[in-house]
Coordinates of C-alpha atoms in Angstrom, one line a residue:
M1 CA -4.4 -3.3 -13.1
F2 CA -4.8 0.0 -11.5
L3 CA -7.4 -0.1 -8.8
R4 CA -11.1 0.5 -9.5
S5 CA -14.3 -1.3 -9.1
H6 CA -14.7 -5.1 -8.7
S7 CA -15.8 -5.5 -12.3
R8 CA -13.1 -7.1 -14.4
L9 CA -14.0 -4.5 -17.1
R10 CA -12.8 -1.7 -14.9
R11 CA -9.7 -1.1 -16.9
A12 CA -11.7 0.7 -19.6
A13 CA -11.8 3.8 -17.4
V14 CA -8.1 4.4 -18.1
A15 CA -9.1 6.1 -21.4
A16 CA -11.4 8.6 -19.6
A17 CA -11.8 12.1 -21.1
V18 CA -9.4 14.8 -19.9
G19 CA -12.0 17.5 -19.3
A20 CA -13.0 19.0 -16.0
C21 CA -15.3 16.1 -15.2
A22 CA -13.0 13.3 -16.3
V23 CA -13.2 10.1 -14.2
V24 CA -10.2 8.0 -13.6
G25 CA -10.3 4.8 -11.5
L26 CA -13.9 5.4 -10.5
A27 CA -15.7 2.6 -8.7
V28 CA -18.9 2.1 -10.7
P29 CA -21.4 -0.7 -11.4
A30 CA -20.3 -3.2 -14.0
T31 CA -23.2 -2.2 -16.2
A32 CA -21.9 1.3 -16.5
V33 CA -18.5 0.3 -17.8
P34 CA -17.8 -0.1 -21.6
A35 CA -16.6 -3.3 -23.0
A36 CA -12.9 -4.2 -22.5
P37 CA -10.6 -3.5 -25.5
A38 CA -9.8 -6.3 -27.9
A39 CA -6.8 -8.5 -27.2
P40 CA -3.6 -6.9 -28.5
A41 CA -1.6 -8.5 -31.3
A42 CA 0.9 -11.1 -30.0
A43 CA 4.6 -10.8 -30.5
Q44 CA 4.7 -14.5 -31.5
A45 CA 2.0 -17.2 -31.1
G46 CA 2.5 -18.9 -27.8
L47 CA 5.2 -16.6 -26.5
R48 CA 4.9 -16.3 -22.7
S49 CA 6.8 -14.7 -19.9
Y50 CA 8.1 -16.5 -16.8
L51 CA 9.8 -15.7 -13.6
V52 CA 12.8 -17.9 -12.8
I53 CA 13.8 -17.5 -9.2
T54 CA 17.1 -18.5 -7.6
A55 CA 19.1 -17.4 -4.6
P56 CA 20.1 -13.8 -4.9
N57 CA 23.3 -13.1 -6.9
N58 CA 23.3 -16.8 -8.1
T59 CA 21.5 -16.6 -11.4
A60 CA 24.3 -17.7 -13.8
G61 CA 23.4 -21.4 -13.9
A62 CA 19.7 -20.7 -14.3
K63 CA 20.4 -18.3 -17.2
S64 CA 22.3 -21.0 -19.0
A65 CA 19.5 -23.4 -18.4
V66 CA 16.9 -21.0 -19.9
A67 CA 18.6 -21.2 -23.3
T68 CA 18.9 -25.0 -23.2
N69 CA 15.3 -25.4 -22.3
G70 CA 13.8 -23.4 -25.1
G71 CA 13.8 -19.9 -23.7
T72 CA 15.6 -16.6 -23.8
V73 CA 16.6 -14.3 -20.9
F74 CA 14.6 -11.1 -21.4
A75 CA 15.8 -9.3 -18.2
S76 CA 17.5 -10.3 -15.0
Y77 CA 17.5 -8.8 -11.5
D78 CA 20.4 -10.7 -10.1
V79 CA 20.6 -8.9 -6.8
I80 CA 17.2 -10.4 -5.8
G81 CA 17.6 -13.7 -7.8
V82 CA 14.8 -13.1 -10.3
I83 CA 15.1 -13.8 -14.1
V84 CA 12.5 -12.8 -16.6
A85 CA 12.5 -15.4 -19.4
H86 CA 10.4 -15.7 -22.5
S87 CA 9.5 -19.0 -24.2
T88 CA 7.0 -20.6 -26.6
A89 CA 7.7 -24.1 -25.2
T90 CA 4.7 -25.4 -23.2
D91 CA 7.0 -27.5 -21.0
F92 CA 9.5 -24.7 -20.3
A93 CA 8.4 -24.1 -16.7
T94 CA 8.4 -27.8 -15.9
K95 CA 11.9 -28.3 -17.2
M96 CA 13.2 -25.2 -15.5
R97 CA 11.8 -26.3 -12.1
A98 CA 14.1 -29.4 -12.3
V99 CA 17.3 -27.3 -12.8
S100 CA 19.7 -27.3 -9.9
G101 CA 19.6 -23.9 -8.1
V102 CA 16.2 -22.9 -9.4
Q103 CA 13.8 -22.4 -6.5
Q104 CA 10.6 -21.4 -8.3
V105 CA 9.3 -20.9 -11.9
G106 CA 6.0 -19.3 -12.8
A107 CA 4.2 -17.9 -15.8
T108 CA 3.4 -14.2 -15.2
R109 CA 0.4 -14.2 -17.5
T110 CA -2.2 -16.4 -19.2
S111 CA -2.0 -14.6 -22.5
D112 CA 0.7 -14.3 -25.2
L113 CA 3.1 -11.4 -25.0
P114 CA 2.0 -8.3 -27.0
A115 CA 3.8 -7.3 -30.1
Q116 CA 5.1 -4.2 -28.3
V117 CA 7.4 -6.2 -26.1
S118 CA 10.2 -6.4 -28.7
N119 CA 10.1 -2.6 -29.5
P120 CA 8.1 -0.6 -27.0
P121 CA 6.8 2.6 -28.5
I122 CA 7.4 5.9 -26.6
P123 CA 4.1 7.5 -25.6
A124 CA 3.4 10.8 -27.3
S125 CA 3.8 13.9 -25.2
P126 CA 0.2 15.4 -24.8
T127 CA -0.6 18.8 -26.3
Q128 CA -0.6 21.2 -23.4
T129 CA -3.2 23.7 -22.1
T130 CA -2.2 26.4 -19.6
P131 CA -4.7 26.4 -16.7
T132 CA -6.4 29.7 -15.8
A133 CA -8.4 28.6 -12.7
A134 CA -6.9 29.6 -9.3
E135 CA -6.0 27.1 -6.6
T136 CA -8.7 26.5 -4.0
N137 CA -8.5 25.0 -0.5
R138 CA -10.1 21.6 -1.4
V139 CA -11.8 19.3 1.0
D140 CA -9.3 16.4 0.7
M141 CA -6.4 18.7 1.7
T142 CA -8.2 20.2 4.6
Q143 CA -9.4 16.7 5.7
I144 CA -5.8 15.6 6.2
K145 CA -4.6 19.1 7.4
A146 CA -2.2 19.4 4.5
D147 CA -3.0 23.1 4.4
Q148 CA -1.9 23.4 8.0
A149 CA 1.2 21.3 7.5
W150 CA 2.4 23.8 4.8
A151 CA 3.1 26.3 7.6
V152 CA 5.9 23.9 8.7
T153 CA 7.0 22.6 5.3
T154 CA 5.8 22.3 1.7
G155 CA 8.4 19.6 1.2
S156 CA 12.0 19.4 0.2
P157 CA 13.3 18.9 -3.4
S158 CA 15.7 16.4 -1.9
V159 CA 12.8 14.0 -1.4
T160 CA 11.7 12.1 -4.5
V161 CA 8.5 10.1 -4.7
G162 CA 8.3 7.5 -7.4
V163 CA 4.9 7.2 -9.1
L164 CA 4.7 3.6 -10.3
D165 CA 1.7 3.7 -12.6
T166 CA 0.5 4.3 -16.1
G167 CA 3.0 7.1 -16.7
V168 CA 3.0 10.8 -15.9
D169 CA 2.7 13.9 -18.1
D170 CA 5.9 15.6 -17.2
Q171 CA 5.0 18.7 -19.2
H172 CA 1.8 19.5 -17.3
Y173 CA 1.8 23.1 -16.0
D174 CA 1.3 21.9 -12.4
L175 CA 3.9 19.0 -12.5
K176 CA 6.8 20.1 -14.7
A177 CA 8.5 22.2 -12.0
N178 CA 8.7 19.2 -9.7
F179 CA 9.3 16.4 -12.2
D180 CA 12.7 14.6 -12.3
A181 CA 13.2 13.1 -15.8
S182 CA 16.7 11.9 -14.8
K183 CA 15.1 9.4 -12.4
S184 CA 12.1 8.4 -14.6
A185 CA 11.8 5.4 -16.9
S186 CA 9.5 2.7 -18.2
C187 CA 9.3 -0.8 -16.8
A188 CA 6.4 -1.9 -19.0
Y189 CA 6.9 -5.4 -20.4
G190 CA 9.5 -6.2 -17.6
K191 CA 12.7 -4.5 -18.8
L192 CA 14.0 -1.1 -17.9
D193 CA 13.7 1.5 -20.6
T194 CA 15.3 4.8 -19.9
R195 CA 14.7 6.4 -23.3
V196 CA 13.5 10.0 -23.0
G197 CA 9.7 10.0 -22.8
S198 CA 9.3 6.3 -22.0
W199 CA 7.7 7.4 -18.7
R200 CA 5.0 9.4 -20.4
P201 CA 1.3 8.5 -19.9
E202 CA -0.7 5.7 -21.4
G203 CA -4.0 6.9 -20.0
T204 CA -4.7 9.4 -17.3
H205 CA -4.4 7.5 -14.0
G206 CA -0.7 8.1 -13.2
T207 CA -0.9 11.8 -13.9
H208 CA -3.8 12.2 -11.6
V209 CA -1.9 10.3 -8.8
A210 CA 1.2 12.5 -9.4
G211 CA -0.8 15.7 -8.9
T212 CA -2.2 14.6 -5.6
I213 CA 1.3 14.0 -4.4
A214 CA 3.2 17.0 -5.7
A215 CA 1.3 19.4 -7.9
A216 CA 3.1 22.8 -7.5
K217 CA 1.8 25.5 -5.2
N218 CA 1.9 28.1 -8.0
G219 CA -1.5 29.8 -7.7
K220 CA -3.1 27.9 -10.6
G221 CA -5.0 24.6 -11.0
M222 CA -4.6 22.6 -7.8
V223 CA -1.9 21.9 -5.2
G224 CA -0.6 18.6 -4.0
V225 CA 0.1 17.4 -0.5
A226 CA 3.8 18.0 -0.8
P227 CA 4.1 20.7 -3.5
S228 CA 7.8 21.2 -3.3
V229 CA 9.1 17.6 -3.4
K230 CA 10.2 15.9 -6.6
I231 CA 8.3 13.2 -8.4
A232 CA 9.5 10.6 -10.9
S233 CA 7.5 8.4 -13.2
V234 CA 8.1 4.7 -13.5
R235 CA 5.6 3.5 -16.1
I236 CA 4.6 -0.1 -15.5
A237 CA 1.3 -0.3 -17.4
E238 CA 1.6 -2.0 -20.7
A239 CA 0.0 -0.7 -23.9
P240 CA -2.5 -1.3 -25.2
S241 CA -3.9 -3.6 -22.4
G242 CA -3.2 -1.2 -19.5
L243 CA -2.2 -4.2 -17.4
F244 CA 0.5 -4.3 -14.7
F245 CA 2.3 -7.7 -14.9
A246 CA 4.7 -9.0 -12.2
E247 CA 7.9 -8.6 -14.3
N248 CA 6.9 -4.9 -14.7
T249 CA 6.3 -4.4 -11.0
I250 CA 9.6 -6.2 -10.1
C251 CA 11.5 -4.0 -12.5
A252 CA 9.9 -0.8 -11.0
F253 CA 10.7 -1.7 -7.4
V254 CA 14.3 -2.5 -8.1
F255 CA 14.7 0.7 -10.1
S256 CA 13.1 2.7 -7.3
G257 CA 15.6 1.3 -4.8
D258 CA 18.6 2.0 -7.1
Q259 CA 17.4 5.5 -7.9
G260 CA 17.2 6.5 -4.2
F261 CA 13.5 7.3 -4.1
K262 CA 12.3 7.9 -0.6
I263 CA 8.7 6.8 -1.3
T264 CA 6.9 4.9 -4.0
N265 CA 3.1 5.2 -4.7
N266 CA 1.5 2.0 -6.0
S267 CA -2.1 2.5 -7.0
Y268 CA -2.6 -0.8 -8.8
Y269 CA -2.5 -4.5 -8.2
T270 CA -0.3 -6.9 -10.1
D271 CA -2.1 -8.6 -13.0
P272 CA -3.5 -11.0 -14.0
W273 CA -4.5 -12.4 -10.5
L274 CA -6.5 -10.3 -8.0
F275 CA -5.1 -12.7 -5.4
N276 CA -2.0 -14.8 -5.8
C277 CA -2.2 -18.1 -4.0
P278 CA 1.0 -19.9 -2.8
S279 CA -0.6 -23.3 -3.6
N280 CA -0.4 -22.4 -7.4
V281 CA 3.1 -22.7 -8.8
D282 CA 2.7 -19.7 -11.1
Q283 CA 1.2 -17.4 -8.5
A284 CA 3.7 -18.5 -5.9
A285 CA 6.5 -17.3 -8.1
I286 CA 4.7 -14.0 -8.7
L287 CA 4.3 -13.6 -4.9
E288 CA 8.0 -14.4 -4.2
G289 CA 9.4 -12.3 -7.0
V290 CA 7.4 -9.1 -6.2
K291 CA 7.9 -9.6 -2.5
R292 CA 11.7 -9.7 -3.0
A293 CA 11.6 -6.6 -5.2
A294 CA 9.5 -4.6 -2.8
A295 CA 11.8 -5.7 0.1
Y296 CA 14.9 -4.7 -1.9
A297 CA 13.4 -1.2 -2.4
E298 CA 12.6 -1.0 1.3
G299 CA 16.2 -2.1 2.2
K300 CA 17.4 0.8 0.1
G301 CA 15.4 3.2 2.2
V302 CA 12.2 3.3 0.2
L303 CA 8.7 3.5 1.9
N304 CA 6.3 1.7 -0.4
V305 CA 2.7 3.0 -0.1
A306 CA -0.1 1.2 -1.9
A307 CA -3.9 1.4 -2.5
A308 CA -5.9 -1.3 -0.7
G309 CA -8.2 -2.0 -3.6
N310 CA -11.7 -1.2 -4.7
E311 CA -13.6 -4.5 -4.4
N312 CA -15.3 -3.6 -1.1
Y313 CA -13.6 -6.9 0.0
D314 CA -12.6 -8.0 3.5
L315 CA -9.0 -8.9 2.8
A316 CA -8.7 -10.7 6.2
N317 CA -11.6 -13.1 5.2
K318 CA -11.0 -14.3 1.7
T319 CA -13.3 -16.9 0.1
T320 CA -13.8 -16.4 -3.6
D321 CA -12.4 -14.6 -6.6
S322 CA -14.5 -14.4 -9.8
T323 CA -12.4 -11.8 -11.6
S324 CA -9.1 -13.6 -12.4
P325 CA -7.2 -14.0 -14.6
N326 CA -8.0 -10.7 -16.2
D327 CA -5.8 -11.1 -19.2
S328 CA -7.8 -14.0 -20.6
T329 CA -11.0 -15.6 -19.3
P330 CA -11.9 -15.0 -15.6
A331 CA -13.4 -17.8 -13.7
N332 CA -14.8 -18.4 -10.2
R333 CA -12.2 -19.9 -7.9
P334 CA -11.9 -20.4 -4.1
V335 CA -9.3 -18.4 -2.3
T336 CA -8.0 -18.4 1.2
N337 CA -6.3 -15.8 3.4
A338 CA -2.9 -17.3 2.2
C339 CA -3.7 -15.8 -1.2
L340 CA -2.5 -12.2 -1.3
A341 CA -3.2 -9.1 -3.4
V342 CA 0.1 -7.8 -4.6
P343 CA 1.7 -5.4 -3.7
N344 CA -0.7 -4.0 -1.1
E345 CA -0.7 -7.2 1.1
L346 CA 3.1 -7.6 1.1
P347 CA 4.9 -7.1 4.5
S348 CA 7.0 -4.2 3.2
V349 CA 4.1 -2.2 1.9
L350 CA 1.9 0.3 3.7
A351 CA -1.8 -0.2 2.6
V352 CA -4.2 2.7 2.4
S353 CA -8.0 2.5 2.5
S354 CA -10.3 5.2 1.2
I355 CA -12.7 7.5 3.0
N356 CA -15.2 10.1 1.7
S357 CA -15.6 13.7 2.7
S358 CA -17.7 12.6 5.7
N359 CA -14.8 10.5 7.0
V360 CA -16.6 7.3 6.4
K361 CA -15.2 4.3 4.4
S362 CA -15.8 4.7 0.7
S363 CA -18.3 2.2 -0.6
F364 CA -15.7 0.6 -2.9
S365 CA -12.8 0.5 -0.5
N366 CA -11.3 -2.8 0.6
F367 CA -10.7 -3.3 4.3
G368 CA -9.5 -6.0 6.7
T369 CA -8.1 -6.5 10.2
D370 CA -4.3 -5.8 10.1
K371 CA -4.5 -5.1 6.4
I372 CA -5.0 -1.4 6.5
V373 CA -2.4 1.0 8.1
V374 CA -4.1 4.3 7.6
A375 CA -7.0 5.9 5.6
A376 CA -7.1 8.9 3.3
P377 CA -9.6 10.7 1.0
G378 CA -10.4 8.8 -2.1
D379 CA -13.8 10.0 -3.2
N380 CA -14.2 12.6 -6.0
V381 CA -10.6 13.8 -5.7
Y382 CA -9.6 16.7 -8.0
S383 CA -6.2 16.5 -9.6
T384 CA -4.1 16.8 -12.7
L385 CA -4.8 15.0 -16.0
P386 CA -2.6 14.9 -19.1
G387 CA -2.4 18.0 -21.3
G388 CA -2.6 20.6 -18.6
T389 CA -6.1 19.7 -17.6
Y390 CA -7.8 18.5 -14.4
G391 CA -10.5 16.1 -13.3
N392 CA -12.2 14.4 -10.4
S393 CA -11.6 10.7 -9.7
S394 CA -12.5 8.1 -7.0
G395 CA -10.8 5.0 -5.7
T396 CA -8.2 3.8 -3.2
S397 CA -5.9 4.8 -6.1
M398 CA -6.7 8.4 -5.1
A399 CA -6.3 7.8 -1.3
S400 CA -2.8 6.2 -1.5
P401 CA -1.1 9.3 -3.0
H402 CA -2.4 11.5 -0.1
V403 CA -0.4 9.2 2.3
A404 CA 2.6 9.2 0.0
G405 CA 2.5 13.0 0.0
V406 CA 2.4 13.1 3.8
A407 CA 5.3 10.7 4.0
A408 CA 7.2 13.0 1.7
L409 CA 6.5 15.9 4.1
I410 CA 7.7 13.8 7.1
L411 CA 11.0 13.0 5.3
S412 CA 11.4 16.6 4.3
V413 CA 11.6 17.7 8.0
N414 CA 13.1 14.4 9.3
P415 CA 15.4 13.1 6.5
S416 CA 17.2 10.5 8.6
L417 CA 14.0 8.5 9.4
T418 CA 13.9 4.9 8.2
P419 CA 10.9 3.5 6.3
A420 CA 9.7 1.8 9.5
Q421 CA 10.0 5.1 11.4
V422 CA 8.0 7.0 8.8
R423 CA 5.4 4.2 8.8
A424 CA 5.2 4.5 12.6
R425 CA 4.9 8.3 12.4
L426 CA 2.0 8.0 9.9
A427 CA 0.2 5.5 12.1
G428 CA 0.9 7.2 15.4
D429 CA -0.2 10.7 14.2
A430 CA -3.3 9.5 12.4
D431 CA -6.7 10.8 13.6
D432 CA -8.9 8.1 15.1
L433 CA -12.0 7.2 13.1
A434 CA -14.9 5.3 14.7
C435 CA -16.5 2.3 13.0
S436 CA -19.2 3.2 10.6
D437 CA -21.1 0.0 9.9
S438 CA -21.6 -3.6 11.2
R439 CA -18.6 -5.0 9.2
C440 CA -16.2 -2.7 11.0
A441 CA -14.3 -4.5 13.8
G442 CA -11.9 -3.2 16.3
T443 CA -11.5 0.0 18.4
T444 CA -11.9 3.6 17.4
A445 CA -8.1 3.8 17.8
K446 CA -7.5 0.9 15.4
N447 CA -10.0 -1.0 13.3
N448 CA -10.3 -3.0 10.1
F449 CA -11.8 -0.1 8.1
Y450 CA -9.3 2.7 8.8
G451 CA -6.3 1.0 10.4
D452 CA -4.9 3.6 12.8
G453 CA -7.1 6.3 11.3
R454 CA -7.1 9.2 8.9
V455 CA -3.6 10.4 8.0
D456 CA -2.8 13.8 9.6
A457 CA -0.2 15.9 7.8
K458 CA 0.0 18.6 10.4
D459 CA 0.8 16.4 13.3
A460 CA 3.1 14.2 11.2
V461 CA 5.4 17.1 10.5
G462 CA 5.3 18.5 14.0
G463 CA 2.6 21.0 13.6
G464 CA 0.5 19.4 16.4
T465 CA 1.1 18.2 19.9
T466 CA 1.8 14.5 19.1
P467 CA 5.5 13.5 19.5
G468 CA 4.8 10.8 17.0
G469 CA 5.0 7.0 16.9
S470 CA 2.9 4.0 17.6
F471 CA 4.1 0.5 18.6
E472 CA 2.1 -2.7 18.7
N473 CA 2.4 -6.3 19.9
P474 CA -0.1 -8.5 18.0
T475 CA 1.1 -11.8 19.5
D476 CA -1.6 -13.8 21.4
V477 CA -0.9 -14.5 25.1
Q478 CA -3.0 -17.0 26.9
I479 CA -4.4 -15.9 30.3
P480 CA -4.5 -18.6 32.9
D481 CA -7.9 -19.2 34.5
G482 CA -7.7 -17.8 38.0
G483 CA -3.9 -17.9 37.8
A484 CA -0.8 -15.7 37.8
A485 CA -0.6 -12.5 35.7
V486 CA 0.9 -12.7 32.2
T487 CA 2.8 -9.9 30.4
S488 CA 3.2 -8.8 26.8
P489 CA 6.2 -6.5 26.0
I490 CA 6.5 -3.6 23.6
T491 CA 10.0 -2.0 23.1
V492 CA 9.8 1.7 22.2
T493 CA 12.6 3.4 20.3
G494 CA 13.0 6.7 18.5
I495 CA 10.7 8.8 20.8
P496 CA 12.6 11.7 22.4
G497 CA 12.1 12.6 26.0
N498 CA 9.3 11.5 28.2
A499 CA 6.0 9.9 27.3
P500 CA 3.0 12.2 26.9
A501 CA 0.4 13.0 29.4
T502 CA -2.1 11.5 27.0
L503 CA -0.4 8.2 26.2
K504 CA -2.9 6.0 24.4
V505 CA -3.1 2.3 25.3
D506 CA -5.2 0.2 23.0
V507 CA -6.1 -3.2 24.5
N508 CA -7.9 -6.2 22.9
V509 CA -8.5 -9.1 25.3
V510 CA -10.8 -12.0 24.3
H511 CA -12.6 -13.3 27.3
P512 CA -16.2 -14.5 28.0
Y513 CA -16.5 -12.7 31.3
R514 CA -14.4 -9.5 31.3
G515 CA -15.2 -8.7 34.9
D516 CA -12.6 -11.4 35.8
V517 CA -9.8 -9.4 34.1
V518 CA -7.4 -6.9 35.7
I519 CA -5.1 -5.0 33.3
D520 CA -2.1 -2.9 34.2
L521 CA 0.4 -0.9 32.1
V522 CA 4.0 -1.3 33.4
A523 CA 6.5 1.4 32.5
P524 CA 10.1 0.6 31.7
D525 CA 11.2 1.7 35.2
G526 CA 8.6 -0.7 36.8
S527 CA 5.9 1.9 37.6
V528 CA 2.4 0.4 37.4
Y529 CA -0.6 2.2 35.9
R530 CA -4.0 0.5 36.5
L531 CA -6.0 0.4 33.4
K532 CA -8.9 -1.9 34.4
S533 CA -10.0 -3.4 37.7
S534 CA -12.0 -6.5 38.2
S535 CA -15.8 -6.4 38.7
T536 CA -18.2 -9.2 39.7
N537 CA -21.0 -7.3 38.0
D538 CA -19.5 -7.0 34.5
A539 CA -20.6 -10.1 32.7
A540 CA -20.0 -8.8 29.2
D541 CA -17.4 -10.5 27.0
N542 CA -14.1 -9.1 25.7
V543 CA -12.1 -6.0 26.6
I544 CA -11.7 -3.8 23.5
A545 CA -10.8 -0.4 24.7
T546 CA -8.5 2.6 24.5
Y547 CA -7.1 3.9 27.8
T548 CA -5.4 7.3 28.3
V549 CA -2.5 7.4 30.7
N550 CA -0.6 10.3 32.1
A551 CA 2.8 8.9 31.7
S552 CA 4.6 12.3 31.4
T553 CA 7.1 11.3 34.2
E554 CA 8.2 8.2 32.3
V555 CA 11.0 8.1 29.8
A556 CA 9.4 7.0 26.5
N557 CA 12.1 4.7 25.2
G558 CA 12.4 1.3 26.7
T559 CA 10.4 -1.9 27.2
W560 CA 6.8 -1.4 28.3
N561 CA 4.6 -4.3 29.4
L562 CA 0.9 -4.9 29.5
R563 CA 0.1 -7.1 32.5
V564 CA -3.1 -9.1 32.5
Q565 CA -4.6 -11.3 35.2
D566 CA -7.8 -13.4 35.4
I567 CA -8.5 -13.4 39.2
Y568 CA -11.6 -15.7 39.1
R569 CA -12.0 -19.2 37.9
S570 CA -14.3 -20.9 35.3
D571 CA -13.7 -18.6 32.3
V572 CA -10.6 -18.7 30.0
G573 CA -9.4 -16.0 27.6
Y574 CA -6.3 -14.5 26.0
L575 CA -4.7 -11.2 25.1
N576 CA -5.2 -10.7 21.4
S577 CA -3.1 -7.5 20.9
W578 CA -2.2 -4.2 22.4
K579 CA -0.7 -0.9 21.2
L580 CA 1.0 2.2 22.6
T581 CA 0.5 5.6 20.8
F582 CA 2.8 8.5 21.9

């Protein structure tokens, strides 16, 4: 399901009009959304899809067992130990879980497979219109300083961004110059389909996302964040439902890694569960399968960027889900923080929240402590639509491709960076955004609404003064009451030369009487910088602050320590986390 409002009917917006006012992925009240389409015809009554998970490169025995237990192997991703099996047998999963070497088995959906699974049709190529309107300097591009970054680079054609979505109109006037058909395919229904045109759009969502990333700078229509990089389409939405099931997502991530994409954009969540809970055997298999596939892509050098979701939900404090499963009959169910939205809550994925033109969290955007890496514009974003047209759309679906585009610019000027280093550059060069309402928690430098802040394309490509990079230690350290000082280390790598004169140190100490606490920054050579002294008059709780240190005489790379001491007795606290931003 591509990301829109909390309403389970939100998928209907995929068929939005393609005129100038078209709306794709808009977060709207449930009452404003038309009814969901009728269920598609089934391939065979009772035919379901399952993930059968084994150790990587050890699938042979499980494949044989699929056949003897009433199933067929539809696709297999041996390198990550994931088999996609089809079966009408209601006891198929139970039997397969007893097979030696099988680690997990789970149904990927609660509905029968559609008729299209056996012979997927190729989407028609939309009739094209040549745009006449000139490009303008739009607010979303100026917000993230993409227009200033273009003075450094508009991107390199050696960088390919995979748009994992509903498909892309490769013939669109603003996209065709940057589209790479040789690296495009369909993964709808869970099996790779490289037929010409299989990547084309079912709906408008993926084409809109693609334009934000890499619409050409050609004087007409609009321009993307990285207008000279390549884009490839990997369609994962099925037709006619428009849903993104786990086997489709797995196929797309593995294909992305094998094709050498530098970045993928993932503006959807994996259906049919908004959150996948490890306590449920089916959802646990979905979690494991997609996690392995995303990690495989990352291991091949792919940075996976994803939309955080449009439920206005605190992902760090989950309690209920009333919208799942969305392929049959949703029901209220309790959920916990162990239940994850996929792919945006996976460890190898960079999650993006949405802001409006006033740099405030969009009303629909999900949030959560340590769930958001950066934020980007997602309200009323103007971009490409199939057939050579354009439209405005809202959602974290629209925010995520801004970040994917900035990542593409970074790799255009620094092609040797790893996904982890690009992620650090995006976070470290982001512009701080202060909390905007009472649900926002954390510091201006890092909080649960915006993560490390609004993505900054100019600084990320070296157009500003920030050398780049942030490093964090989130591990709790207990502070003895009236005792010896404790330390928490951060090892810095990949930062050339000395630290800046404006080194930022974000500190989060939980303590009922912060006047007791003394805090020092210790450089790799042992030099000490006092951040906070004790005070008998400061009875407030907690230290949540950002300190600026002139560390320009210190070599940046090496192990830095935060040293914290409670010098008075009777109150006990702990260091929650701290971060260095260069």
